[in-house]
Coordinates of C-alpha atoms in Angstrom, one line a residue:
X1 CA -9.5 -6.7 116.6
X2 CA -6.7 -5.9 118.9
X3 CA -7.5 -4.2 122.2
X4 CA -6.3 -0.7 123.0
X5 CA -3.2 -1.1 125.1
X6 CA -3.7 -0.9 128.9
X7 CA -1.2 -0.7 131.6
X8 CA -0.6 -4.2 133.0
X9 CA -1.7 -3.3 136.5
X10 CA -5.0 -1.8 135.2
X11 CA -5.7 -4.8 133.0
X12 CA -5.0 -7.2 135.9
X13 CA -7.3 -5.2 138.1
X14 CA -10.1 -5.4 135.5
X15 CA -9.7 -9.1 135.0
X16 CA -9.7 -9.7 138.7
X17 CA -13.1 -7.9 139.0
X18 CA -14.5 -9.8 136.0
X19 CA -13.2 -13.2 137.5
X20 CA -14.7 -12.6 140.9
X21 CA -18.0 -11.4 139.6
X22 CA -18.3 -14.2 137.1
X23 CA -17.5 -16.7 139.9
X24 CA -20.3 -15.3 142.1
X25 CA -22.7 -15.2 139.2
X26 CA -22.1 -18.8 138.0
X27 CA -22.1 -20.3 141.4
X28 CA -25.5 -18.7 141.9
X29 CA -26.6 -19.8 138.4
X30 CA -25.6 -23.5 139.0
X31 CA -27.6 -23.7 142.3
X32 CA -30.7 -24.8 140.5
X33 CA -29.2 -27.4 138.2
X34 CA -29.4 -30.5 140.5
X35 CA -32.8 -29.2 141.9
X36 CA -34.7 -29.2 138.6
X37 CA -36.1 -32.8 138.8
X38 CA -37.3 -32.5 142.4
X39 CA -38.4 -28.9 141.8
X40 CA -40.6 -29.8 138.9
X41 CA -41.9 -32.8 140.7
X42 CA -42.9 -30.6 143.6
X43 CA -44.9 -28.3 141.4
X44 CA -46.5 -31.3 139.5
X45 CA -47.6 -32.8 142.8
X46 CA -48.8 -29.4 144.0
X47 CA -50.9 -28.8 140.9
X48 CA -51.8 -32.4 140.0
X49 CA -53.6 -32.8 136.7
X50 CA -57.3 -32.5 137.0
X51 CA -60.1 -31.3 134.7
X52 CA -61.2 -28.7 137.2
X53 CA -57.8 -26.9 137.5
X54 CA -56.9 -24.2 135.0
X55 CA -53.3 -23.5 136.1
X56 CA -50.6 -23.2 133.5
X57 CA -48.8 -26.4 134.6
X58 CA -52.1 -28.4 134.6
X59 CA -52.8 -27.3 131.0
X60 CA -49.2 -28.3 130.0
X61 CA -49.5 -31.7 131.7
X62 CA -52.9 -32.4 130.3
X63 CA -51.6 -31.6 126.8
X64 CA -48.7 -34.0 127.4
X65 CA -51.1 -36.7 128.4
X66 CA -53.3 -36.2 125.4
X67 CA -50.2 -36.3 123.2
X68 CA -49.0 -39.6 124.9
X69 CA -52.3 -41.3 124.3
X70 CA -52.0 -40.7 120.6
X71 CA -49.1 -43.3 120.5
X72 CA -49.5 -47.0 120.7
X73 CA -46.5 -47.4 123.0
X74 CA -46.9 -46.5 126.7
X75 CA -44.8 -43.6 127.9
X76 CA -44.1 -43.4 131.7
X77 CA -45.3 -40.3 133.6
X78 CA -41.8 -40.0 135.0
X79 CA -40.6 -38.8 131.6
X80 CA -43.0 -35.9 131.8
X81 CA -40.6 -34.2 134.1
X82 CA -37.8 -34.8 131.6
X83 CA -39.8 -33.1 128.8
X84 CA -41.0 -30.3 130.9
X85 CA -37.4 -29.6 132.1
X86 CA -36.2 -29.6 128.5
X87 CA -38.9 -27.1 127.5
X88 CA -38.0 -24.8 130.3
X89 CA -34.3 -25.0 129.4
X90 CA -35.1 -24.2 125.8
X91 CA -37.4 -21.3 126.8
X92 CA -34.7 -19.8 128.9
X93 CA -32.1 -20.0 126.2
X94 CA -34.6 -18.9 123.5
X95 CA -35.3 -15.7 125.5
X96 CA -31.6 -15.3 126.0
X97 CA -31.0 -15.5 122.3
X98 CA -33.6 -12.8 121.7
X99 CA -32.1 -10.5 124.4
X100 CA -28.4 -11.1 123.7
X101 CA -28.1 -9.0 120.5
X102 CA -30.2 -6.2 122.0
X103 CA -28.0 -6.2 125.1
X104 CA -24.9 -6.3 122.8
X105 CA -26.1 -3.2 120.9
X106 CA -26.9 -1.4 124.1
X107 CA -23.4 -2.1 125.4
X108 CA -21.9 -0.8 122.2
X109 CA -24.0 2.4 122.5
X110 CA -23.9 3.1 126.3
X111 CA -20.9 1.0 127.4
X112 CA -20.3 -2.5 128.7
X113 CA -20.5 -1.4 132.3
X114 CA -23.9 0.2 132.0
X115 CA -25.4 -2.7 130.1
X116 CA -24.0 -5.2 132.6
X117 CA -25.5 -3.4 135.6
X118 CA -28.9 -3.3 133.9
X119 CA -28.6 -7.0 133.1
X120 CA -27.7 -7.7 136.8
X121 CA -30.9 -5.8 137.8
X122 CA -32.9 -8.3 135.7
X123 CA -31.1 -11.2 137.3
X124 CA -32.0 -9.9 140.8
X125 CA -35.6 -9.7 139.8
X126 CA -35.5 -13.2 138.4
X127 CA -34.0 -14.8 141.5
X128 CA -36.4 -12.8 143.8
X129 CA -39.3 -14.3 141.9
X130 CA -37.8 -17.8 142.5
X131 CA -37.7 -17.0 146.2
X132 CA -41.4 -16.2 146.1
X133 CA -42.3 -19.1 143.8
X134 CA -45.0 -20.9 145.8
X135 CA -46.6 -22.0 142.5
X136 CA -45.4 -22.9 139.0
X137 CA -46.7 -19.7 137.4
X138 CA -44.3 -17.6 139.6
X139 CA -41.4 -20.0 138.9
X140 CA -42.1 -19.8 135.2
X141 CA -42.1 -16.0 135.4
X142 CA -38.7 -16.1 137.2
X143 CA -37.3 -18.2 134.2
X144 CA -38.7 -15.8 131.7
X145 CA -37.2 -12.7 133.4
X146 CA -33.9 -14.5 133.9
X147 CA -33.7 -15.5 130.2
X148 CA -34.4 -12.0 129.0
X149 CA -31.8 -10.5 131.3
X150 CA -29.1 -13.2 131.1
X151 CA -26.5 -11.1 129.2
X152 CA -24.0 -10.7 132.0
X153 CA -21.8 -13.7 131.2
X154 CA -21.8 -12.6 127.5
X155 CA -20.8 -9.0 128.6
X156 CA -18.2 -10.2 131.1
X157 CA -16.6 -12.3 128.3
X158 CA -16.7 -9.3 126.0
X159 CA -15.1 -7.1 128.6
X160 CA -12.3 -9.7 129.1
X161 CA -11.7 -9.7 125.3
X162 CA -11.7 -5.8 125.3
X163 CA -8.6 -5.7 127.5
X164 CA -6.8 -8.6 125.7
X165 CA -4.8 -8.6 122.5
X166 CA -4.5 -11.6 120.2
X167 CA -1.6 -13.1 122.2
X168 CA -3.5 -12.8 125.5
X169 CA -6.9 -13.9 124.2
X170 CA -6.4 -17.6 124.6
X171 CA -5.2 -17.3 128.2
X172 CA -8.0 -14.8 129.0
X173 CA -10.7 -17.2 127.6
X174 CA -9.1 -20.0 129.7
X175 CA -9.6 -17.8 132.7
X176 CA -13.3 -17.4 131.9
X177 CA -13.5 -21.2 131.4
X178 CA -11.9 -21.7 134.8
X179 CA -14.8 -19.7 136.3
X180 CA -17.3 -22.1 134.8
X181 CA -15.3 -25.1 136.1
X182 CA -14.9 -23.8 139.6
X183 CA -18.6 -22.8 139.8
X184 CA -19.6 -26.3 138.7
X185 CA -17.4 -27.7 141.4
X186 CA -19.1 -25.9 144.3
X187 CA -22.4 -24.4 143.0
X188 CA -24.6 -27.5 142.4
X189 CA -23.5 -29.2 145.7
X190 CA -24.1 -26.0 147.7
X191 CA -27.5 -25.5 146.0
X192 CA -28.5 -29.1 146.8
X193 CA -27.4 -28.8 150.4
X194 CA -29.3 -25.5 150.9
X195 CA -32.4 -27.2 149.4
X196 CA -32.4 -29.5 152.4
X197 CA -32.9 -26.5 154.7
X198 CA -36.6 -25.8 154.8
X199 CA -37.4 -22.3 155.9
X200 CA -40.6 -21.6 153.9
X201 CA -43.2 -24.4 154.0
X202 CA -44.9 -23.3 150.8
X203 CA -41.6 -23.2 148.9
X204 CA -39.0 -25.9 150.0
X205 CA -36.4 -24.4 147.7
X206 CA -36.6 -20.9 149.1
X207 CA -33.4 -21.2 151.1
X208 CA -31.3 -22.1 148.1
X209 CA -33.1 -19.3 146.1
X210 CA -32.5 -16.8 148.9
X211 CA -28.7 -17.6 149.1
X212 CA -28.6 -17.3 145.3
X213 CA -30.2 -13.9 145.5
X214 CA -27.7 -12.8 148.1
X215 CA -24.8 -13.8 145.8
X216 CA -26.3 -11.8 142.9
X217 CA -26.8 -8.7 145.1
X218 CA -23.2 -8.9 146.3
X219 CA -22.0 -9.3 142.8
X220 CA -24.0 -6.3 141.5
X221 CA -22.7 -4.1 144.3
X222 CA -19.1 -5.2 143.7
X223 CA -19.4 -4.5 139.9
X224 CA -20.9 -1.0 140.6
X225 CA -18.1 -0.1 142.9
X226 CA -15.1 -1.6 141.2
X227 CA -15.6 -2.2 137.5
X228 CA -14.5 0.5 135.0
X229 CA -15.7 0.8 131.4
X230 CA -13.7 -1.5 129.0
X231 CA -15.2 -0.7 125.6
X232 CA -12.2 0.5 123.6
X233 CA -14.0 3.4 122.0
X234 CA -15.2 4.6 125.4
X235 CA -11.7 4.2 126.9
X236 CA -10.1 6.1 124.1
X237 CA -12.7 9.0 124.4
X238 CA -12.0 9.2 128.2
X239 CA -8.3 9.2 127.6
X240 CA -8.3 12.0 125.1
X241 CA -10.6 14.3 127.1
X242 CA -7.7 15.7 129.0
X243 CA -5.3 16.1 126.0
X244 CA -4.3 19.4 124.4
X245 CA -7.2 19.2 121.9
X246 CA -5.2 17.1 119.4
X247 CA -7.3 14.9 117.2
X248 CA -6.0 11.4 116.8
X249 CA -7.3 9.1 114.1
X250 CA -6.7 5.3 114.7
X251 CA -6.4 3.1 111.7
X252 CA -8.1 -0.2 112.2
X253 CA -5.8 -3.2 112.2
X254 CA -6.0 -5.4 109.2
X255 CA -7.6 -8.8 109.9
X256 CA -7.2 -11.9 107.8
X257 CA -9.8 -14.7 108.3
X258 CA -8.5 -18.2 108.7
X259 CA -11.9 -20.0 109.1
X260 CA -15.1 -19.2 107.2
X261 CA -17.5 -17.3 109.4
X262 CA -20.2 -19.7 108.3
X263 CA -18.1 -22.8 109.1
X264 CA -17.0 -21.6 112.6
X265 CA -20.5 -20.6 113.6
X266 CA -22.1 -23.8 112.1
X267 CA -19.6 -25.9 114.1
X268 CA -20.4 -23.9 117.2
X269 CA -24.2 -24.3 116.6
X270 CA -24.1 -28.1 116.0
X271 CA -21.9 -28.7 119.0
X272 CA -24.1 -26.6 121.3
X273 CA -27.3 -28.1 119.9
X274 CA -26.3 -31.6 121.0
X275 CA -24.2 -30.8 124.0
X276 CA -26.8 -28.4 125.6
X277 CA -29.5 -31.1 125.2
X278 CA -27.3 -33.7 126.9
X279 CA -26.1 -31.3 129.5
X280 CA -29.7 -30.3 130.5
X281 CA -31.0 -33.9 130.4
X282 CA -28.1 -35.2 132.6
X283 CA -29.7 -34.5 136.1
X284 CA -33.0 -35.9 134.8
X285 CA -31.3 -39.0 133.5
X286 CA -29.7 -39.7 136.9
X287 CA -33.0 -39.1 138.5
X288 CA -34.7 -41.5 136.1
X289 CA -32.1 -44.2 136.0
X290 CA -30.7 -44.2 139.6
X291 CA -33.4 -42.2 141.5
X292 CA -30.7 -39.6 142.4
X293 CA -31.6 -37.1 145.0
X294 CA -30.6 -33.4 144.6
X295 CA -27.6 -34.0 146.9
X296 CA -26.4 -36.9 144.8
X297 CA -26.8 -34.9 141.6
X298 CA -25.0 -32.0 143.2
X299 CA -22.1 -34.3 144.2
X300 CA -21.9 -35.6 140.6
X301 CA -21.9 -32.2 139.0
X302 CA -19.3 -31.1 141.6
X303 CA -17.1 -34.0 140.5
X304 CA -17.4 -32.8 136.9
X305 CA -16.5 -29.3 137.9
X306 CA -13.5 -30.4 139.9
X307 CA -12.0 -32.5 137.1
X308 CA -12.6 -29.7 134.7
X309 CA -10.9 -27.2 137.0
X310 CA -7.8 -29.4 137.2
X311 CA -7.7 -29.8 133.4
X312 CA -8.2 -26.1 132.9
X313 CA -5.1 -25.3 135.0
X314 CA -2.9 -28.1 133.8
X315 CA -3.8 -28.9 130.1
X316 CA -6.2 -26.4 128.4
X317 CA -4.1 -23.3 128.9
X318 CA -1.0 -24.9 127.5
X319 CA -2.6 -25.9 124.1
X320 CA -3.8 -23.7 121.2
X321 CA -7.6 -23.4 121.0
X322 CA -8.1 -25.8 118.0
X323 CA -6.2 -28.7 119.7
X324 CA -8.3 -28.0 122.8
X325 CA -11.5 -28.3 120.8
X326 CA -10.4 -31.5 119.0
X327 CA -9.7 -33.2 122.3
X328 CA -13.0 -32.1 123.8
X329 CA -15.3 -33.2 120.9
X330 CA -13.8 -36.6 120.9
X331 CA -14.4 -37.0 124.6
X332 CA -18.0 -35.7 124.2
X333 CA -18.8 -38.2 121.4
X334 CA -17.5 -41.1 123.7
X335 CA -19.5 -39.8 126.6
X336 CA -22.8 -39.8 124.6
X337 CA -22.4 -43.5 123.7
X338 CA -21.4 -44.4 127.3
X339 CA -24.4 -42.6 128.7
X340 CA -26.7 -44.5 126.4
X341 CA -25.5 -47.9 127.6
X342 CA -24.4 -47.5 131.2
X343 CA -26.1 -49.5 134.0
X344 CA -23.9 -48.8 137.0
X345 CA -22.9 -45.7 139.0
X346 CA -19.2 -46.5 138.3
X347 CA -20.0 -46.2 134.6
X348 CA -21.9 -43.0 135.3
X349 CA -18.8 -41.5 136.9
X350 CA -16.7 -42.7 134.0
X351 CA -19.0 -40.9 131.5
X352 CA -18.9 -37.9 133.8
X353 CA -15.1 -37.8 133.6
X354 CA -15.4 -37.6 129.8
X355 CA -17.9 -34.8 130.2
X356 CA -15.5 -33.0 132.4
X357 CA -12.9 -33.1 129.7
X358 CA -15.5 -31.6 127.3
X359 CA -16.4 -28.9 129.8
X360 CA -12.7 -28.0 130.3
X361 CA -11.9 -27.9 126.6
X362 CA -14.5 -27.3 124.0
X363 CA -16.4 -24.3 125.4
X364 CA -13.1 -22.6 126.2
X365 CA -11.6 -23.4 122.8
X366 CA -14.6 -22.4 120.8
X367 CA -15.0 -19.2 122.7
X368 CA -11.3 -18.4 122.1
X369 CA -11.6 -19.2 118.3
X370 CA -14.8 -17.2 118.2
X371 CA -13.2 -14.2 119.9
X372 CA -10.7 -14.2 117.0
X373 CA -13.1 -14.6 114.1
X374 CA -16.8 -15.0 115.0
X375 CA -19.5 -14.7 117.6
X376 CA -21.3 -17.4 119.5
X377 CA -24.8 -18.2 118.4
X378 CA -27.5 -18.9 121.0
X379 CA -29.7 -20.8 118.6
X380 CA -28.2 -24.2 119.4
X381 CA -28.7 -23.7 123.1
X382 CA -32.3 -22.6 122.5
X383 CA -33.2 -25.8 120.5
X384 CA -31.0 -28.4 122.2
X385 CA -32.7 -29.0 125.6
X386 CA -36.2 -29.2 124.1
X387 CA -35.3 -31.4 121.1
X388 CA -33.1 -33.7 123.1
X389 CA -35.4 -34.1 126.1
X390 CA -38.3 -34.7 123.6
X391 CA -36.4 -37.5 122.0
X392 CA -35.5 -38.9 125.5
X393 CA -39.2 -38.6 126.5
X394 CA -40.5 -40.3 123.3
X395 CA -37.8 -42.9 122.4
X396 CA -36.0 -43.4 125.7
X397 CA -32.5 -43.0 126.9
X398 CA -30.7 -45.4 124.6
X399 CA -31.9 -43.9 121.4
X400 CA -31.6 -40.3 122.6
X401 CA -27.9 -40.6 123.5
X402 CA -27.1 -42.7 120.5
X403 CA -28.5 -40.0 118.2
X404 CA -26.5 -37.5 120.2
X405 CA -23.3 -39.5 119.8
X406 CA -23.8 -39.7 116.0
X407 CA -24.4 -36.0 115.9
X408 CA -21.2 -35.4 117.9
X409 CA -19.2 -37.6 115.5
X410 CA -20.4 -35.1 112.8
X411 CA -19.0 -32.3 114.9
X412 CA -15.7 -34.2 115.1
X413 CA -15.6 -34.4 111.3
X414 CA -16.1 -30.6 111.1
X415 CA -13.5 -29.9 113.7
X416 CA -10.8 -32.2 112.3
X417 CA -11.6 -31.8 108.7
X418 CA -12.6 -28.1 108.4
X419 CA -11.3 -25.8 111.1
X420 CA -7.8 -24.3 111.1
X421 CA -6.0 -22.5 113.9
X422 CA -6.0 -18.7 113.5
X423 CA -2.4 -17.3 113.4
X424 CA -3.0 -15.2 116.5
X425 CA -3.8 -18.3 118.5
X426 CA -0.5 -20.0 117.6
X427 CA 1.7 -17.2 119.0
X428 CA 3.4 -17.8 122.3
X429 CA 1.0 -17.7 125.2
X430 CA 0.9 -14.6 127.3
X431 CA -0.2 -14.7 131.0
X432 CA -3.8 -13.5 131.5

């Protein structure tokens, strides 16, 4: 649906606020990514499995050990961290999937701005719990609260779409994608560096968590002070309050569907299912294969973000969304097969380059296509980390990434054989 026309200066001001807030939010969010293996290892060593302990983590690890003993093949204890990380990733996304439609309905009823500020309040509580997480139970609580309140990126994307018409939509989604790429360039490396600064003996990750909390508080204050409401119905109501009492009835714009709603959402689901699993397992794979430290993982994720940022600015914004998606899914399929076979760090960075292409293209392209015709489902992101990390834990790296590669070839078949470019996405690009 086309957005209600806004003055260019007003629209640019709103997009600037959304861009800056998203950047702060995503940098804060990516702090934890390179820390997960060491963070979970810290809690495992702190609460080592023993029959006398009744902590949540002990019960989980004892259950894993019992499950492992039911197989004839030995499974290394190092892989417990991979599976535990996948379970936490899926838990976070599952809770987000539950909360997202509720947050969406609240934003439709009370306005995007109000819903976004409530979501930010939940994020502040989540990161504050991480700062105080001297045991696994508190850290788990921080992930639960974070998952249930993580609607701010969804709402910011919706707000950007609110102030964009069909011709502007692709460029606007590319702007949102650029926020992700820039955040991945700096966030993981900064989080890893701050994790080396030990200010709280009982929580070695408190410095990174504290700086993350600072960014979230600054972002929330900035949104409260500078972000106006963008929901079209709310804007129209505000604009007509000062009129001479004339009633204006707007006729909805006709919309013709190019792609089946089912096909578009199924493609999105299958891609996210495999990609989110690989994405979440990536730091654990480098930890398992090359014994990477948090700093080395942060550097690698920063490299991916840097390449993705360059591609966002030079390639992605010049192509229509379907072509962008086609390029990205091919690169993703190749990266899966490379990750399953690599043995050197040079090969790792080669695969990371392909992942950067995927990061710069598929997410932006699918979001753009979805903004024309469908919505993004969180189901794939809820299942992906747990299923993929379980496969990694049980069958090993080679099999896990080979299965992922075959799955991504299926996504390629859907993208090249089924999807078509919506007419609105083929119009001349307009600057965001």
